[in-house]
């Protein structure tokens, strides 16, 4: 019989930008089980509702995660707006859509870079991050912040994009598109990349459904699940089809994410074409929220779920976020079974883990 | 900086941050900001690192990890706290699990403010850290000369 041993992976590991710990039970080089232990980034952010009022919470919720920070703020605001039962101005909806897609672009480019690094293409990693900087410049120009925007508020947004900015966005995304087409070839056609990604980390659609995986993970296994279709913000007025692949492996996940960057570019173009000219960016909010509501939205990593309960006081009664990585970690543990130790870094990266979201 | 005899190596660890500062630290190492032009090299191995970049306010579970990483680093070493979280606890200061700043766990030399800290600020912190590292290196050489 082969001897079993346990290899600890993390919390501090070169491929991991964030701490997560996995105990890998291995037989020779094969992994039989992966046991995650989390909690290294748990801050107890949801408990801050006792000390901050519902307006201040917007800024706390944004700091759930630095990568999808805008989308967290948006999700929270939409939930509280639902309790107040207000409709935000149309322009604000479009602005939210544009920012949300920008953050998807930068998140996917960041991920593509980390993936390239994980399979040993340092140069490609740098290329992805170089392109990503252009998106960050747009974010800085429109919101004033590179990663944390703080442009959302309950009832709308606090900053506008003027005509020059919209023009600059169009120009930059054209540039990004052009450069992306070049690096896309390496990701999709390169022989070594293919042999590293194809057929690795298979998750069947049945497994996806049973484990509740979300976002690009699900779409890469042929499960068409995209919360943007619910039509929050301005998505109801935008025409798009979720990117789906039926390959179920790491290559498919790479394909889905890279194609989604192109999709985001397209969505931004549509949004800029349709954005109405209004001067109002927010509706006035009076009093305190009373009631409960939830909202689901599609973050770069998948479906996020927000729940808010309030009882007419400035401080909320309960605020809860269920983040996409939390849903995907189970799928990761399943995927790790029967793989080689050398693939662990790569597999962990393909779920696009965001630990600070997961643990809050 | 002219007489630095070796490149200081850099270790980065996320001490319960929101991730915002971590991606900015990474952005510093990529072509646009390219902190490596100051001669530093990013490493994942604490035993070879000279400069420790820590982000986040450090939670209870992370204290032993942070301390261990710090202790594994050879002398002399410099610690840079990146982001307002690592400096004071920042927005998460009042959270039950956050000890309120990296300096509650390990000695911190340089504080880089910002939420998220901008790459320019981080690079400034790194450059200051290199200076401090140099100073400490010289001091420790003098000490060993005295002893020897
Ligand atoms: S300082 Fe701000 S951006 Fe940096 S880790 Fe803390 S909350 Fe996140």
XYZ file of C-alpha atoms and ligand atoms in Angstrom, chain A residues 43 63 66 147-148, chain B residues 16-22 55-57 82-86 89-92 114-117, ligand 1:
36
model
C -11.995 40.773 9.791
C -13.505 47.185 1.407
C -10.045 45.362 -3.198
C -8.743 50.204 -6.892
C -11.148 51.533 -4.287
C -5.772 40.231 6.832
C -6.139 43.056 4.359
C -8.955 43.704 1.931
C -6.709 42.842 -0.994
C -6.714 46.370 -2.363
C -3.239 47.070 -1.055
C -1.953 43.665 -2.111
C -0.654 44.780 4.403
C -3.738 44.600 6.556
C -4.569 45.019 10.215
C 1.492 49.194 3.509
C -1.905 50.830 3.684
C -3.800 52.468 6.464
C -4.980 49.059 7.659
C -1.449 47.933 8.346
C -6.260 49.091 11.491
C -7.981 51.573 9.184
C -11.647 50.990 8.447
C -11.459 47.692 10.257
C -3.377 55.338 1.814
C -6.447 53.248 1.262
C -5.483 51.736 -1.025
C -1.855 52.858 -0.829
S -5.785 50.183 3.555
Fe -7.726 50.128 2.419
S -7.213 49.153 0.488
Fe -5.544 48.720 1.891
S -6.050 46.753 2.787
Fe -6.881 48.327 4.126
S -8.985 48.635 3.479
Fe -7.910 47.560 1.852
